[in-house]
C-alpha positions as a Markdown table, in Angstrom:
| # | Residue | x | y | z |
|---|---|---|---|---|
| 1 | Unk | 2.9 | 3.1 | 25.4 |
| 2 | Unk | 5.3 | 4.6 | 23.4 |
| 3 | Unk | 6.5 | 3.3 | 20.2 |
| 4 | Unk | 10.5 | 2.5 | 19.9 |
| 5 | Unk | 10.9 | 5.4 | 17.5 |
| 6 | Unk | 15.1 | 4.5 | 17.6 |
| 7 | Unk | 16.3 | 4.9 | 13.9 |
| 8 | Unk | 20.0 | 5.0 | 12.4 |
| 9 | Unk | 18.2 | 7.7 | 9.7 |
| 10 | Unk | 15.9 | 10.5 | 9.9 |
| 11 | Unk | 14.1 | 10.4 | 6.6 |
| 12 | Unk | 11.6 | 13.6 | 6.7 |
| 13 | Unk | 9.7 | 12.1 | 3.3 |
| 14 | Unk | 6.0 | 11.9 | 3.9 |
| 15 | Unk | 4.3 | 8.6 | 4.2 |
| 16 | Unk | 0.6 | 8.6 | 3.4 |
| 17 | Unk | -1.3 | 5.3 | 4.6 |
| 18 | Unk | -4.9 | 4.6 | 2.8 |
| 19 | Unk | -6.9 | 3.8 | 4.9 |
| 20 | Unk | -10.6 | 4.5 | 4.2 |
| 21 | Unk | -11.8 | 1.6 | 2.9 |
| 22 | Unk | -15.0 | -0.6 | 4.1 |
| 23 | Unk | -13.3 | -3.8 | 4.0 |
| 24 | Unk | -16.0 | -5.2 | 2.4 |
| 25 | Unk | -14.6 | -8.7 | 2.0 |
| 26 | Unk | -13.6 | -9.7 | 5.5 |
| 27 | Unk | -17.4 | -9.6 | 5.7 |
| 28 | Unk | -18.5 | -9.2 | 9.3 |
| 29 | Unk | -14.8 | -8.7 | 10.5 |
| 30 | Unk | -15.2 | -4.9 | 9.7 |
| 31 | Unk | -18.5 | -3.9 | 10.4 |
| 32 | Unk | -17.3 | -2.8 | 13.7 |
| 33 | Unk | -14.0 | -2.6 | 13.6 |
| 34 | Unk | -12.0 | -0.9 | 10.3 |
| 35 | Unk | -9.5 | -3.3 | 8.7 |
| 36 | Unk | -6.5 | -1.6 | 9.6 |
| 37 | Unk | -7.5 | -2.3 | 12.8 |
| 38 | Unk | -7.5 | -5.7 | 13.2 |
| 39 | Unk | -5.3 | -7.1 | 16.0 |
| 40 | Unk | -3.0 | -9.3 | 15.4 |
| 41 | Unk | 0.3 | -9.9 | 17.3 |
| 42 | Unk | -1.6 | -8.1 | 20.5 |
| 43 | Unk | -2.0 | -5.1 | 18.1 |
| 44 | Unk | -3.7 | -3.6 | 15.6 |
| 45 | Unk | -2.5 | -4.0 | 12.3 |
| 46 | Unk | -2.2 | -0.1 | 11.7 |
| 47 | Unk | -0.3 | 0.2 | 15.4 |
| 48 | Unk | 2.2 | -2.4 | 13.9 |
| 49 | Unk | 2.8 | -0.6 | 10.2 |
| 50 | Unk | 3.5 | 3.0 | 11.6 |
| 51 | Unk | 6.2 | 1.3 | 14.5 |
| 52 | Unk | 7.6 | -0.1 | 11.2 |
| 53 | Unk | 8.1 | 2.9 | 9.5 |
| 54 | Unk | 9.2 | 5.2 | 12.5 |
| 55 | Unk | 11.7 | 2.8 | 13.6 |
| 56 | Unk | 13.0 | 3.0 | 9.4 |
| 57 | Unk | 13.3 | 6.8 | 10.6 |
| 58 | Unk | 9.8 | 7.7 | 8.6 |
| 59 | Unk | 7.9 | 9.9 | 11.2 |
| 60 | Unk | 5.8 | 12.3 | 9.0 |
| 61 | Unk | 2.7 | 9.5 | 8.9 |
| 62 | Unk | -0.2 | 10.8 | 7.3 |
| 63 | Unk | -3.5 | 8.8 | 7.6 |
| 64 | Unk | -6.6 | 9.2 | 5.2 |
| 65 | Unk | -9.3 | 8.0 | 6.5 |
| 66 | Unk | -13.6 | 7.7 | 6.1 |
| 67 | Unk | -15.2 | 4.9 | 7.0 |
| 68 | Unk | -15.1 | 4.8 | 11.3 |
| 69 | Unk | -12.7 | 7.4 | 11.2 |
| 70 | Unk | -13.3 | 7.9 | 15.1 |
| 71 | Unk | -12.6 | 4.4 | 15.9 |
| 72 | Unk | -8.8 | 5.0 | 14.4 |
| 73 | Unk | -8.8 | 8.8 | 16.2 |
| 74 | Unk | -9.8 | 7.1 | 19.6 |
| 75 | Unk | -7.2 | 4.3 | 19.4 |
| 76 | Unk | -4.3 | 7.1 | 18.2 |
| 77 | Unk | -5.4 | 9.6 | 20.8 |
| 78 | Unk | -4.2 | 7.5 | 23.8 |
| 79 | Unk | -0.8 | 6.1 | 22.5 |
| 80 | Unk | 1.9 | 8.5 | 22.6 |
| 81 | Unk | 3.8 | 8.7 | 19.2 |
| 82 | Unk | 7.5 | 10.8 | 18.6 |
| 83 | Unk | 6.0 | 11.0 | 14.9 |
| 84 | Unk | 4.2 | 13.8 | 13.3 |
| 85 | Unk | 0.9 | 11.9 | 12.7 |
| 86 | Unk | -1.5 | 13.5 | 11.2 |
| 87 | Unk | -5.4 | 12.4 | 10.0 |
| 88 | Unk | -7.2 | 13.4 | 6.7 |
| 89 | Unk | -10.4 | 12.7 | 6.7 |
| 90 | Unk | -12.7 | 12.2 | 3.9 |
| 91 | Unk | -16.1 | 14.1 | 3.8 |
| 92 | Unk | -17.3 | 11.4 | 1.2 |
| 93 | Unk | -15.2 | 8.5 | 0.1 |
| 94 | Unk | -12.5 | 9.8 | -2.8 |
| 95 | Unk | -11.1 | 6.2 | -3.9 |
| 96 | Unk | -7.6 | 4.3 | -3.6 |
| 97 | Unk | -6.0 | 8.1 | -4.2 |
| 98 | Unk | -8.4 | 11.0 | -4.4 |
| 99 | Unk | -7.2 | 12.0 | -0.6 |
| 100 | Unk | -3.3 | 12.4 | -2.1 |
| 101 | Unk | -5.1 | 15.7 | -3.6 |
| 102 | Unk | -5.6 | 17.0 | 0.9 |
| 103 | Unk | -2.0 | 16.8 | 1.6 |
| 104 | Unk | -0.6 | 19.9 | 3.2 |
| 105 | Unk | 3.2 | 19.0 | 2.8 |
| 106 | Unk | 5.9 | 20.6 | 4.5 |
| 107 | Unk | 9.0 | 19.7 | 1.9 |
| 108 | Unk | 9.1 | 18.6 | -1.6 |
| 109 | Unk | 10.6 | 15.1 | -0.8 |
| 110 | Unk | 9.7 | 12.1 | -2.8 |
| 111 | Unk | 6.1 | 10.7 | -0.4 |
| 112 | Unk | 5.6 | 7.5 | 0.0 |
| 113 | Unk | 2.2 | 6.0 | -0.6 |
| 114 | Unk | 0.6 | 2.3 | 1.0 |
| 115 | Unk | -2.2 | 0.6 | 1.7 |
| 116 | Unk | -3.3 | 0.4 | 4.7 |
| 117 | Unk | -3.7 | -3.3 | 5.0 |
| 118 | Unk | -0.1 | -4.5 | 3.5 |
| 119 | Unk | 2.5 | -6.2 | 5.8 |
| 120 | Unk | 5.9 | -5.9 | 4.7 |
| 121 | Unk | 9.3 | -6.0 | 5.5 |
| 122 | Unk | 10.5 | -3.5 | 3.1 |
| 123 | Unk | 13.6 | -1.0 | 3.8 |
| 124 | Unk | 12.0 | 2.1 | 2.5 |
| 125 | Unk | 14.8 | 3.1 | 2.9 |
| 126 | Unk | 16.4 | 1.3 | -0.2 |
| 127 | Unk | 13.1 | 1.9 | -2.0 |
| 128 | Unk | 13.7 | 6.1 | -1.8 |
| 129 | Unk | 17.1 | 5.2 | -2.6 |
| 130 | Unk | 16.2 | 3.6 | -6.0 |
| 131 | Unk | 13.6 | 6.6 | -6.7 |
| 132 | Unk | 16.2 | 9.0 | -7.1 |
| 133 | Unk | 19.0 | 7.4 | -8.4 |
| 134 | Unk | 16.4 | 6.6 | -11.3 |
| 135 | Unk | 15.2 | 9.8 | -11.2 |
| 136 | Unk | 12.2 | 8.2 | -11.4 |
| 137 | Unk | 8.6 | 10.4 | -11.3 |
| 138 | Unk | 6.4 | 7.5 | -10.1 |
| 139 | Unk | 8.0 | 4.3 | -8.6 |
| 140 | Unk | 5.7 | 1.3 | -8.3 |
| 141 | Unk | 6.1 | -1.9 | -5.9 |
| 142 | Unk | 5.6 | -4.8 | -8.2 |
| 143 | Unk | 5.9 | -8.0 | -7.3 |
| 144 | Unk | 6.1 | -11.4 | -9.4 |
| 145 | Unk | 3.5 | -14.4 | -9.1 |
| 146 | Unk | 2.9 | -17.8 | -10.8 |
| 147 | Unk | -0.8 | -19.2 | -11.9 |
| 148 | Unk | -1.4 | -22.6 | -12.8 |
| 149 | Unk | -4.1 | -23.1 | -15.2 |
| 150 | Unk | -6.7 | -25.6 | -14.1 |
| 151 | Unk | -7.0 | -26.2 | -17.8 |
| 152 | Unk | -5.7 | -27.2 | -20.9 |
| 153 | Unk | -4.5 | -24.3 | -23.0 |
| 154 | Unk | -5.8 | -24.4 | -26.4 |
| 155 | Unk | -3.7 | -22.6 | -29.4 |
| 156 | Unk | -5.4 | -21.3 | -31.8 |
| 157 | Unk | -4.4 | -19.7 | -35.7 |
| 158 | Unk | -6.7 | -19.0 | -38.7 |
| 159 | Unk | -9.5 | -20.6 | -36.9 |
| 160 | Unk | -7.5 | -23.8 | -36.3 |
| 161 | Unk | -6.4 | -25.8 | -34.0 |
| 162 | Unk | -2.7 | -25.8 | -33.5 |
| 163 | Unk | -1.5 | -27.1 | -30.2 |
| 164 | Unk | -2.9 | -28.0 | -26.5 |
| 165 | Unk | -0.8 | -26.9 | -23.5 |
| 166 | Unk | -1.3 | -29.1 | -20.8 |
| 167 | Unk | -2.2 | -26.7 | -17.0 |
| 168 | Unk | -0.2 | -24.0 | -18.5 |
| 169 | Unk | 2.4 | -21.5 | -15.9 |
| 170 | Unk | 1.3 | -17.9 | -16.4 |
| 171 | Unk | 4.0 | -15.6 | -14.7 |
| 172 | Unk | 3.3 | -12.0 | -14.2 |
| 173 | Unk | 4.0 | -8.9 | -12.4 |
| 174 | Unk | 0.9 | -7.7 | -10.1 |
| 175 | Unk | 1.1 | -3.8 | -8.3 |
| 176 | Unk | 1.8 | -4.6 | -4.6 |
| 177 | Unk | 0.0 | -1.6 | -3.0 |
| 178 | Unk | 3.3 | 0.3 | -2.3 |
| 179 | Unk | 4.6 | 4.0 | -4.3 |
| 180 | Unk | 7.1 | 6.6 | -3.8 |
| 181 | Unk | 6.1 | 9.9 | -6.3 |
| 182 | Unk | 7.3 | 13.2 | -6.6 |
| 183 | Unk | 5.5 | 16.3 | -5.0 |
| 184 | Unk | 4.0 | 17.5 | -8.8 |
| 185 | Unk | 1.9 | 14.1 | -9.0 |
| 186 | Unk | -0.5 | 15.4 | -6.2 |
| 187 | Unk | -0.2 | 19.1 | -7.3 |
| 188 | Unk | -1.5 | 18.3 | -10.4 |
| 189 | Unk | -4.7 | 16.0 | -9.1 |
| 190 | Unk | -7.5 | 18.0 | -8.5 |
| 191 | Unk | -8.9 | 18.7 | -5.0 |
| 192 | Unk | -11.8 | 16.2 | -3.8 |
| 193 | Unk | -11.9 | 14.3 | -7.1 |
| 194 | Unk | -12.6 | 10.5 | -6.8 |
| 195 | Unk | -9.8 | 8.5 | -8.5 |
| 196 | Unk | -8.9 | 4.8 | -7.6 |
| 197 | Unk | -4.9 | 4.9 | -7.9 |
| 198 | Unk | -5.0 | 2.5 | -11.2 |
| 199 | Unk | -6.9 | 5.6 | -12.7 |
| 200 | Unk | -4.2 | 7.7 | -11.6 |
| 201 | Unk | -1.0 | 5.6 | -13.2 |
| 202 | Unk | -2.6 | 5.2 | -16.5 |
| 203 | Unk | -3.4 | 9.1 | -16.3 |
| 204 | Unk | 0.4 | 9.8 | -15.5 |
| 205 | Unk | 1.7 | 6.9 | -18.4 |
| 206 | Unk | -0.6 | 9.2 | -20.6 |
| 207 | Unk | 1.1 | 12.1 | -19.7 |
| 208 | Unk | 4.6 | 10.6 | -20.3 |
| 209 | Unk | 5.4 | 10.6 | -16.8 |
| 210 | Unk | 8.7 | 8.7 | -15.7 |
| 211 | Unk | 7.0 | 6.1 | -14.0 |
| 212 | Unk | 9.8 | 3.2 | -13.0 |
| 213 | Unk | 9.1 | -0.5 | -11.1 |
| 214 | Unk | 11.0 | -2.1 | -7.9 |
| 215 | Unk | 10.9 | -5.4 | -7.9 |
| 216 | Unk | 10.0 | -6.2 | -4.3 |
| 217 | Unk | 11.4 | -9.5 | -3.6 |
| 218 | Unk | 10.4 | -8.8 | 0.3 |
| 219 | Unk | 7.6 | -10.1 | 2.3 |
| 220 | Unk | 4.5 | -9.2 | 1.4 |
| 221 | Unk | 1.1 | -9.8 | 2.5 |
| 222 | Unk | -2.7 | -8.1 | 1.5 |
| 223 | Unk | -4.9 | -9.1 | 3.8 |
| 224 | Unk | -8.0 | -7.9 | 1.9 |
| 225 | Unk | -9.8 | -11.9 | 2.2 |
| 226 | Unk | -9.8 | -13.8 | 5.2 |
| 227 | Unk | -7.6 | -16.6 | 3.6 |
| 228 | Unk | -4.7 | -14.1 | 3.9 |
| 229 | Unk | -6.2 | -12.9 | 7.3 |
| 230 | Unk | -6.0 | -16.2 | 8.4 |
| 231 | Unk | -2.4 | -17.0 | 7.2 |
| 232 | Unk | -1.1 | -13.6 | 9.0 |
| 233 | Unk | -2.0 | -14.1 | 12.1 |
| 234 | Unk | -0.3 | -17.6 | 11.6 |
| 235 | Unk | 3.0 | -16.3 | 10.7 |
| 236 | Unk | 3.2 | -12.6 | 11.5 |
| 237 | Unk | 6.8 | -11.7 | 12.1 |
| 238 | Unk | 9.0 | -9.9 | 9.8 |
């Protein structure tokens, strides 16, 4: 089968797709199969993210990859892709971002960066857009969400109690999984060092890197827990 790779752009930025993880939380879901692999929507998930991106006109994927790493190679080797796809594999694990240091890129475009188990409708299109008009170093997906407290809220000054706020709304901004950064991020990582990707934005906010948000207001869904496996595959489409 080949994927509709029909595209009004041609966007030659690098994606890179994370996608070594255990899955440890879907429990039993993963010891055989990787997360990314999970079908859904007759497909697996993974299958489903790169048509996404080659039909936005994205066709330099870049997959890194350790845990089952054949299972993923066996699935690609029998699809026929018009994409450059290409696998890094990880001789030991190397975290949410320690692979980005293995990239052998071919242009100094902006490269977008995703975990491997996020389904979106995102125009990346717009989100490479907003990068450079910023001229932004680091541009991180955030997106906004609402907790009610179970609980009262108690206020507290100079060891006394001022006020009670009844099941209190906290609103705040959580990171969504998605990046766009500049070619000199990953130049200056060091080859084969672990480094979970929270490590490496507070690294780059140390260093005074420009490092800019986009408010996704798209869909969004982490399916890391079988609750939001569950509601997916409810409600898949786009």
């Amino acid at each position: 089968k080949i994927l509709d790779t029909k595209s009004k752009k041609n966007l030659k930025n690098n994606v890179v797709i994370i996608a070594g993880g255990k899955g440890k939380r879907l429990g039993k879901l993963t010891r055989i199969t990787p997360k990314p692999m999970i079908t859904y929507n007759n497909k697996p998930h993974l299958h489903e993210l790169i048509e996404n991106l080659v039909q936005q006109g994205l066709k330099n994927i870049n997959i890194c990859l350790n845990y089952k790493h054949k299972f993923f190679i066996n699935y690609f080797k029998n699809i026929k892709i018009k994409a450059n796809l290409n696998f890094i594999i990880e001789k030991i694990p190397l975290g949410t971002a320690g692979s980005l240091s293995n990239l052998n890129l071919k242009n100094n475009l902006p490269i977008i960066v995703m975990n491997a188990d996020i389904h979106t409708n995102l125009n990346f299109s717009n989100l490479i857009d907003f990068h450079n008009e910023n001229k932004s170093e680091f541009t991180i997906c955030i997106k906004k969400n609402t907790y009610v407290s179970k609980y009262g809220e108690i206020l507290i000054k100079d060891n006394k109690i001022t006020n009670i706020k009844e099941k209190p709304k906290k609103t705040y901004f959580f990171n969504s999984g998605i990046y766009i950064l500049n070619n000199k991020i990953i130049k200056n990582m060091k080859k084969n060092e672990k480094i979970e990707m929270n490590d490496l934005i507070i690294k780059n906010i140390k260093n005074k890197t420009k490092i800019t948000p986009f408010y996704l207001h798209e869909k969004w869904v982490d399916f890391g827990n079988k609750r939001d496996l569950n509601r997916l595959k409810k409600n898949y489409s786009l």
